[in-house]
Short mmCIF file of C-alpha atoms and ligand atoms in Angstrom, two decimals:
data_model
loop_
_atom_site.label_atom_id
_atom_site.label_comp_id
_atom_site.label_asym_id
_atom_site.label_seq_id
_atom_site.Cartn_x
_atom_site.Cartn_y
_atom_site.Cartn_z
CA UNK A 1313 139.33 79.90 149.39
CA UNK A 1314 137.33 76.54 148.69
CA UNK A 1315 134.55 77.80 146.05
CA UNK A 1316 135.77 79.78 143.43
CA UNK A 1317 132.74 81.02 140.99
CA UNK A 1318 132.86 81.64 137.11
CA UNK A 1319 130.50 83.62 134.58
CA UNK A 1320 130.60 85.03 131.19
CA UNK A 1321 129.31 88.33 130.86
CA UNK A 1322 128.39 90.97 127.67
CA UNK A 1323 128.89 90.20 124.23
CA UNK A 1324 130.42 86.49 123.41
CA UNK A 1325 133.87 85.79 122.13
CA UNK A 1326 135.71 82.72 120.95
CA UNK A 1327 137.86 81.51 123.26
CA UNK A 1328 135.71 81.96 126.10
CA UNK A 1329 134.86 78.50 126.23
CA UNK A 1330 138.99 77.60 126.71
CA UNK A 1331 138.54 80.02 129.56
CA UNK A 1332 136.00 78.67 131.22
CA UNK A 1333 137.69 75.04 130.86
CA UNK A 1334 140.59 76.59 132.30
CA UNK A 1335 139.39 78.37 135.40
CA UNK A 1336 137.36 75.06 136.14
CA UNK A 1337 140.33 72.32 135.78
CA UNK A 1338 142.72 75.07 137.48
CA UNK A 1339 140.42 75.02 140.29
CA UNK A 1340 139.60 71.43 140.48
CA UNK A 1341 143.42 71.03 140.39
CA UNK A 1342 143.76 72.64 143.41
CA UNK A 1343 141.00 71.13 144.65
CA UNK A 1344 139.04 73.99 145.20
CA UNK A 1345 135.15 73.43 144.23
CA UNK A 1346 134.09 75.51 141.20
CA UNK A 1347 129.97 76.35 140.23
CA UNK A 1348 129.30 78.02 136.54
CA UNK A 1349 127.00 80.56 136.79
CA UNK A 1350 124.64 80.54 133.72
CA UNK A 1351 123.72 83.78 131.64
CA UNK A 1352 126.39 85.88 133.34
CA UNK A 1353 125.04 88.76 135.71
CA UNK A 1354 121.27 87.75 134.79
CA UNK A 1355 122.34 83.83 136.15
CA UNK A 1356 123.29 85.06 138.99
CA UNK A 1357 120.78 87.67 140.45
CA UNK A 1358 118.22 84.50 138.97
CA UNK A 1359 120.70 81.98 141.68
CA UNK A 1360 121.31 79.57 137.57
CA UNK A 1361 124.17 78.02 139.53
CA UNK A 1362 125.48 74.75 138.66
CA UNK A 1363 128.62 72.81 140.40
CA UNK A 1364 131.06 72.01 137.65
CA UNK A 1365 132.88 68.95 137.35
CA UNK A 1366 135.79 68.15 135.26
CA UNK A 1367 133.70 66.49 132.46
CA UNK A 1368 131.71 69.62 132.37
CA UNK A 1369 134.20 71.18 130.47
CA UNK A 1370 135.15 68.25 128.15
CA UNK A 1371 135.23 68.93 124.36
CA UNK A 1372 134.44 73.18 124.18
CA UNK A 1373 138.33 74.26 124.05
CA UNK A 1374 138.33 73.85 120.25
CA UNK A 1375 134.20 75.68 120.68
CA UNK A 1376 132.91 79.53 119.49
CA UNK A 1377 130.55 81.24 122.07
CA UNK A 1378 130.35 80.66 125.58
CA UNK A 1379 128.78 77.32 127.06
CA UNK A 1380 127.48 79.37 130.11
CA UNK A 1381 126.02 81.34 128.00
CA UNK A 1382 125.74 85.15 128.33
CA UNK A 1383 123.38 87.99 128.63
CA UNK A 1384 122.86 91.78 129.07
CA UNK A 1385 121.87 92.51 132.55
CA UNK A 1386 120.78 96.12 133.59
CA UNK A 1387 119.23 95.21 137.11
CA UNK A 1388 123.20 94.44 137.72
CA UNK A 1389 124.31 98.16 137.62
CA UNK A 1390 122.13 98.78 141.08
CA UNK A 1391 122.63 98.36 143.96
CA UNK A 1392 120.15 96.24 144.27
CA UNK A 1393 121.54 93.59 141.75
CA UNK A 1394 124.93 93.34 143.19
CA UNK A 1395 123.71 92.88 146.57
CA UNK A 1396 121.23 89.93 145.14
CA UNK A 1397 123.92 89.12 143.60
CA UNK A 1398 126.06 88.83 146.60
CA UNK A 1399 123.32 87.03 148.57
CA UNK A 1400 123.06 83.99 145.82
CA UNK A 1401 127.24 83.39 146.34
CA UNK A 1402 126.92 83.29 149.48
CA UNK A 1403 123.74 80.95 149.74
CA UNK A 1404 126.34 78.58 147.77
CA UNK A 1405 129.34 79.33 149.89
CA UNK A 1406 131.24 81.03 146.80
CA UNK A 1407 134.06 83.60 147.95
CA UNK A 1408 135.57 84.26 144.94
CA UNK A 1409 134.31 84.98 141.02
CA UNK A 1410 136.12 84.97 138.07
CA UNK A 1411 134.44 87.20 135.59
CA UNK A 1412 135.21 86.62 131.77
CA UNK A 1413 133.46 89.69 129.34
CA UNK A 1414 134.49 92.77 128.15
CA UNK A 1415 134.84 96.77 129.95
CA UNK A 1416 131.02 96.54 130.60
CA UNK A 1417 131.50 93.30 132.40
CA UNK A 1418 134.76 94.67 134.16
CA UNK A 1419 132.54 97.54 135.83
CA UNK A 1420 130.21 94.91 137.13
CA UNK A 1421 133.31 92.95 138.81
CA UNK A 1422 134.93 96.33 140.21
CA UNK A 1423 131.68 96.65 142.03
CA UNK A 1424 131.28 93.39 143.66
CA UNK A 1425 134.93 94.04 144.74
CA UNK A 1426 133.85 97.39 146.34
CA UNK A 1427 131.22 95.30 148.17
CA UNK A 1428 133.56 93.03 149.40
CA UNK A 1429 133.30 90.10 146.69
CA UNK A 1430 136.52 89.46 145.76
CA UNK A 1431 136.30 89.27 141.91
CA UNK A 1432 139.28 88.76 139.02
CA UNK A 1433 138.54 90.25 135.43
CA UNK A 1434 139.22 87.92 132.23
CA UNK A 1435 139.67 90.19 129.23
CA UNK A 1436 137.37 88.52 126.46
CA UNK A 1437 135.75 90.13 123.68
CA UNK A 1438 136.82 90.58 119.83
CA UNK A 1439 137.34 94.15 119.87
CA UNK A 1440 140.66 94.17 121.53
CA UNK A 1441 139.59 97.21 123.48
CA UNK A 1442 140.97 96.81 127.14
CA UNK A 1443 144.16 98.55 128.15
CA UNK A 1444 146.15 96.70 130.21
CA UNK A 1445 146.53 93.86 128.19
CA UNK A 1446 148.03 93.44 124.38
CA UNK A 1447 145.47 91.47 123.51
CA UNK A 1448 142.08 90.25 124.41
CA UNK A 1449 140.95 86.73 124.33
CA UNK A 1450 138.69 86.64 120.85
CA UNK A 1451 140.58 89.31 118.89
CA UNK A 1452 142.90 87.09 116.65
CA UNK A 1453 140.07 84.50 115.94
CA UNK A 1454 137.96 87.71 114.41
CA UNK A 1455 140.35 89.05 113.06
CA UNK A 1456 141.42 85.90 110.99
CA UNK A 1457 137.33 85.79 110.14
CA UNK A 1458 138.00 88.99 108.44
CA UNK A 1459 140.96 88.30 106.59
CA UNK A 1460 139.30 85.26 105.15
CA UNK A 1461 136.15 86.88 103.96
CA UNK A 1462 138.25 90.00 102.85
CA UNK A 1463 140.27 87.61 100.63
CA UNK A 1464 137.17 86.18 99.08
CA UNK A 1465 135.89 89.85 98.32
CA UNK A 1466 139.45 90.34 96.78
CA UNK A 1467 139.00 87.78 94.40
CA UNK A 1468 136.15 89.38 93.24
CA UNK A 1469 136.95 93.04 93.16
CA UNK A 1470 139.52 92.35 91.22
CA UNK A 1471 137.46 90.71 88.93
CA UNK A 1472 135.11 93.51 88.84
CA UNK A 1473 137.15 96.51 88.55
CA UNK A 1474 135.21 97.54 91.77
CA UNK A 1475 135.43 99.34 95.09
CA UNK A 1476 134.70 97.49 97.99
CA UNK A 1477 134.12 99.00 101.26
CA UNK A 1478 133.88 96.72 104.27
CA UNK A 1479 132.70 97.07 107.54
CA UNK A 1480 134.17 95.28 110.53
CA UNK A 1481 133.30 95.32 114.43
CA UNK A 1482 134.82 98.18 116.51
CA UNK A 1483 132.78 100.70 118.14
CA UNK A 1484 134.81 102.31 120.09
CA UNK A 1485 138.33 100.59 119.00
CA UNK A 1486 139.65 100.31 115.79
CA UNK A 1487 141.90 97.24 116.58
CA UNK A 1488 140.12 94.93 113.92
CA UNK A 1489 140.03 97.06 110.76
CA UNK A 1490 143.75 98.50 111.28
CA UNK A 1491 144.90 94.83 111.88
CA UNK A 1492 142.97 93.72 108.99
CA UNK A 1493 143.89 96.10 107.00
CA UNK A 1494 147.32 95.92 107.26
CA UNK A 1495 147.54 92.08 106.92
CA UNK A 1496 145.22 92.65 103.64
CA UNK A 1497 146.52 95.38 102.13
CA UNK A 1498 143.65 97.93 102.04
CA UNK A 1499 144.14 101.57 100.68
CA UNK A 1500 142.21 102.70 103.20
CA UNK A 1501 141.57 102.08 106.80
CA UNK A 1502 138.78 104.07 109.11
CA UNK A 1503 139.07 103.49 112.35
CA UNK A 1504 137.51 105.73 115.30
CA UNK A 1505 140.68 106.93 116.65
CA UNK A 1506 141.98 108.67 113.45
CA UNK A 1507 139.86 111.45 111.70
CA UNK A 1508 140.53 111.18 108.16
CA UNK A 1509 140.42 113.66 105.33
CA UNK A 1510 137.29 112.55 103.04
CA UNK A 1511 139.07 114.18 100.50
CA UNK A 1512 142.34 112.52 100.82
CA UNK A 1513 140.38 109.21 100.28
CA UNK A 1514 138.88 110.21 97.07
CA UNK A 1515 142.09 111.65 96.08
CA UNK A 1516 144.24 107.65 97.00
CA UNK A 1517 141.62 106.25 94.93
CA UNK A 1518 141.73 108.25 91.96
CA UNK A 1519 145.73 107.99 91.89
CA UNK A 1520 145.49 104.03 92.32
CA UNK A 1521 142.55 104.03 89.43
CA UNK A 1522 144.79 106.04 86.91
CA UNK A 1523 147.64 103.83 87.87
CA UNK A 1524 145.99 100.99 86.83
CA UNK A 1525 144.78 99.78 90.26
CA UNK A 1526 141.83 97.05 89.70
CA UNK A 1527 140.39 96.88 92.48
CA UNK A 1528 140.59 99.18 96.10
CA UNK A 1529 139.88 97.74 99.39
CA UNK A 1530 138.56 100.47 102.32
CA UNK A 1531 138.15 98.96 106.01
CA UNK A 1532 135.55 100.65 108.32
CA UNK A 1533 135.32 100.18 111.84
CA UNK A 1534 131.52 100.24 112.86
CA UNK A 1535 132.03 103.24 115.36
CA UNK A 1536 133.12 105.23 112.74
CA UNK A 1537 130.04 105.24 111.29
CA UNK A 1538 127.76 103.24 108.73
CA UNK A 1539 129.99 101.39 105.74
CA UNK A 1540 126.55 101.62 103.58
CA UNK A 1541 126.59 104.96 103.83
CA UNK A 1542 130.40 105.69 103.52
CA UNK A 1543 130.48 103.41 100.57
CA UNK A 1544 127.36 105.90 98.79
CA UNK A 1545 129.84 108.51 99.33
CA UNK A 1546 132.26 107.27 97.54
CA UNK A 1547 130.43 106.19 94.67
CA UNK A 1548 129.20 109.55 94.08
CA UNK A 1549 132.31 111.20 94.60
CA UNK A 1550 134.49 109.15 92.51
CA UNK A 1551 132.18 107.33 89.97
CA UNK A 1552 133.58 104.10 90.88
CA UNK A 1553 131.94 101.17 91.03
CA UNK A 1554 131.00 100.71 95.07
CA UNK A 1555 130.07 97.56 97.02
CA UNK A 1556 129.29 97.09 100.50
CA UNK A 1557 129.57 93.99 102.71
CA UNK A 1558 128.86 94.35 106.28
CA UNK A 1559 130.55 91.27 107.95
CA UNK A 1560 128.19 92.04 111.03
CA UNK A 1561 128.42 88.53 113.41
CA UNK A 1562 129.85 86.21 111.44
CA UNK A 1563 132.97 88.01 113.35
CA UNK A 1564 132.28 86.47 116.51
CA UNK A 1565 131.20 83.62 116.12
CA UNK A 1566 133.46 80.07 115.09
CA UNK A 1567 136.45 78.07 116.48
CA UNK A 1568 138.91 80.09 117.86
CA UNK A 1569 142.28 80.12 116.65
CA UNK A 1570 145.59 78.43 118.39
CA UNK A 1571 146.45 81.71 119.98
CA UNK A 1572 143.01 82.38 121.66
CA UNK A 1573 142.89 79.02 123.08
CA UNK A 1574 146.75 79.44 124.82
CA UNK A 1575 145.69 83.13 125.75
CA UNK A 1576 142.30 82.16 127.15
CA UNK A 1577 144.05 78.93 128.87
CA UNK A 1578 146.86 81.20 130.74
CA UNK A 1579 144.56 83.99 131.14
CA UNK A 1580 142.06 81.83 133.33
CA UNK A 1581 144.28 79.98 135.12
CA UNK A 1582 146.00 83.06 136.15
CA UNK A 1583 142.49 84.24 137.93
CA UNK A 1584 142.27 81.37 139.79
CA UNK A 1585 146.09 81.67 140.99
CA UNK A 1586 145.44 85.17 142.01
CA UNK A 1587 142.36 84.28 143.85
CA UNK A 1588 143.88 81.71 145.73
CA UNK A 1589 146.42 84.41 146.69
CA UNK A 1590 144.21 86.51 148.35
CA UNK A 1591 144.10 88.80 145.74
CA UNK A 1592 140.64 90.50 144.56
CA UNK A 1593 139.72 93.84 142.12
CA UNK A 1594 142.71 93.11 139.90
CA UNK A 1595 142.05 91.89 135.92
CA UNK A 1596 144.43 89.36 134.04
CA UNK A 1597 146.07 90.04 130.33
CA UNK A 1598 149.02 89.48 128.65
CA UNK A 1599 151.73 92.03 127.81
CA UNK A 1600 155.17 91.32 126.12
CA UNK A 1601 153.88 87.66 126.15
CA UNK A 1602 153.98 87.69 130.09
CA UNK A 1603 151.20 86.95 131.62
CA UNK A 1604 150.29 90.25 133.89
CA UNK A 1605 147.50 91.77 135.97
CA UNK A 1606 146.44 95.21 137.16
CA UNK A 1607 144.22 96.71 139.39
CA UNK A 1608 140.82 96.40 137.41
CA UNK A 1609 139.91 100.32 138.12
CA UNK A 1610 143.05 100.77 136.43
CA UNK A 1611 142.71 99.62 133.31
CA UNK A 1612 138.81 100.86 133.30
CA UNK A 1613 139.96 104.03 133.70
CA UNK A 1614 142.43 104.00 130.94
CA UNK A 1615 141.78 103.68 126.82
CA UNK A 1616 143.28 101.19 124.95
CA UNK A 1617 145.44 102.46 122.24
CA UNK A 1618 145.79 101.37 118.89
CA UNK A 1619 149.23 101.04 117.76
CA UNK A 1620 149.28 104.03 114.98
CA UNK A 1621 152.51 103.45 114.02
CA UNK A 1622 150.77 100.31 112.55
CA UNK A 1623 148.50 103.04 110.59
CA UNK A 1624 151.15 104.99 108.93
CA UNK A 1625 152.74 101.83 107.75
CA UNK A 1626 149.85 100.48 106.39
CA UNK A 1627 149.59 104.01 104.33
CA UNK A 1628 153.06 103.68 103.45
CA UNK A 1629 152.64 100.31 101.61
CA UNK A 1630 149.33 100.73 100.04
CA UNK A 1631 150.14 103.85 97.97
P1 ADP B 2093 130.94 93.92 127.73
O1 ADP B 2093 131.32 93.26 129.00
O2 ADP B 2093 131.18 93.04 126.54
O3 ADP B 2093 131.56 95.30 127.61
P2 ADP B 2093 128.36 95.17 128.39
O4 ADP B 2093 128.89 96.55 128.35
O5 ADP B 2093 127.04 94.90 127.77
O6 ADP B 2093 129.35 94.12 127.71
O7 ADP B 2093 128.30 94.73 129.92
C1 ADP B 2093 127.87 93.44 130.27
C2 ADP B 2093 127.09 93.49 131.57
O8 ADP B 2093 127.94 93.97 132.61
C3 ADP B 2093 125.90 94.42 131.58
O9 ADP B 2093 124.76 93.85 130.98
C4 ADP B 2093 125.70 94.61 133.08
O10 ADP B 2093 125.04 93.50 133.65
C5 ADP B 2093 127.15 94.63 133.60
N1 ADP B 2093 127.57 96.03 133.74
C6 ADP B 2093 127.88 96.93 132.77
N2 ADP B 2093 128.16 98.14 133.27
C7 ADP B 2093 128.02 98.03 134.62
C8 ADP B 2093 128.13 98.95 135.71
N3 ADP B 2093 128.46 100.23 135.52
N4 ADP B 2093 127.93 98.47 136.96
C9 ADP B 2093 127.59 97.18 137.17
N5 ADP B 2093 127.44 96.29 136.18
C10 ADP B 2093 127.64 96.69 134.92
#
């Protein structure tokens, strides 16, 4: 293989941008030619192609968001996309793409691969909700967003006497608000795997109000529902004073954290390896701090689990 393609693909993450560098110098290492493609599926029905060069990547490892940018592309789940797709690598002579996105972005690579594009997976998004890896490239940078601005709120909830509901990211994985809220102590934590009693809610915060508790934290991931109208709820049903912040996109977005860059930086290179190798359909991730890789089909097919063990605990010390 002597023209390896790369594109970022669904919602951004941080870390993507230490992907990217990696998958580029990896290649350029091996001195295997490498082209960004621009806007992710969009970029490259549209042929927004550009050879990349070792300075191209200079200075984005420590960067938020993705310098190819990124896009939502719905012509790419027909047949007709992929195959325009397919025609624009091969009017540059690409034989292999590295795809860096989330489960939507995965589906898009498993198809290319049916069509004989060989295409690797790069697990990036903040939600952390990709089995087959232990983490995803983005999820310890939003996370550590959340903490921050959850510490901030605890300053002033305690100040208040208040409740404070927040709402994180998550629509379909609860990864950020049970992480969250076990590294900042929340008496509550929603999260769309777990149905939880309303009642048994009210009931926690009534117990911590008569036992002096100032101040109660209560983490809801977005797919649970709305934290506005959660947090109405609870106001009426225990007369508490209720606030709601919705942290919203100030989760994806800033430098990414130590981790993300090492993850995103073994994590790309690893595509390119397994490229080289002959190897196509399969996605990348890290499990037991090895880097690993699956068939992509796989680990679409299968749910990411949150670690609920992580749940009861987080009940157990916030009574
Ligand atoms: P993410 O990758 O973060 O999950 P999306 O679900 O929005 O984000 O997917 C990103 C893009 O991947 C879509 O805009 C589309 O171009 C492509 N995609 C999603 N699902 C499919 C599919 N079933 N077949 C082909 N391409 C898809």
């Amino acid at each position: 293989m002597k023209k390896i393609g790369v594109l970022t693909s669904g919602g951004d993450a941080p870390g993507m941008n230490a992907a990217i560098r990696s998958v580029v110098r990896k290649c350029l290492y091996h001195n295997v030619e490498v082209y960004g493609i621009y806007y992710g599926y969009q970029g490259l029905i549209d042929g927004n192609i550009k050879k990349m060069e070792l300075g191209s990547v200079g200075d984005i490892i420590q960067r938020g968001g993705t310098m190819l940018y990124t896009a939502r592309c719905p012509e790419f789940k027909t047949d007709e996309g992929q195959q325009k797709g397919i025609e624009q690598l091969e009017k540059y002579g690409i034989e292999g793409l590295v795809v860096i996105g989330g489960d939507g972005s995965f589906m898009g690579a498993k198809k290319l691969t049916e069509k004989g594009f060989p295409c690797i997976g790069v697990p990036g998004t903040i939600d952390n909700d990709i089995a087959a890896t232990d983490y995803t490239i983005g999820f310890d940078t939003a996370l550590n967003t959340v903490i921050e601005a959850i510490d901030k709120i605890r300053d002033t909830a305690t100040s208040h006497e208040r409740t404070y509901v927040i709402e994180v990211m998550g629509r379909d994985a609860g990864d950020i608000a049970l992480w969250a809220g076990l590294a900042d102590g929340a008496e509550t934590i929603l999260i769309p795997e777990v149905d939880e009693d309303f009642n048994h809610i009210v009931d926690r915060l009534k117990r911590g109000h008569d036992r002096g508790k100032r101040h109660s934290i209560i983490i809801v991931a977005e797919g649970v529902g709305s934290g506005v109208d959660f947090g109405k709820r609870i106001q009426e049903a225990t007369n508490f004073e209720t606030r709601v912040t919705v942290l919203g996109h100030t989760q994806r977005g800033g430098s990414p954290t130590a981790y993300d860059r090492v993850l995103a930086s073994r994590l790309g290179a690893k595509s390119v390896d397994l490229l080289l190798n002959g190897e196509a359909g399969r996605m990348v991730g890290i499990q037991n701090n090895q880097v690993v890789d699956h068939d992509i089909i796989e680990a679409l097919n299968n749910k990411h689990a949150p670690d609920l063990t992580m749940y009861q605990l987080s009940k157990e010390l916030s009574i």
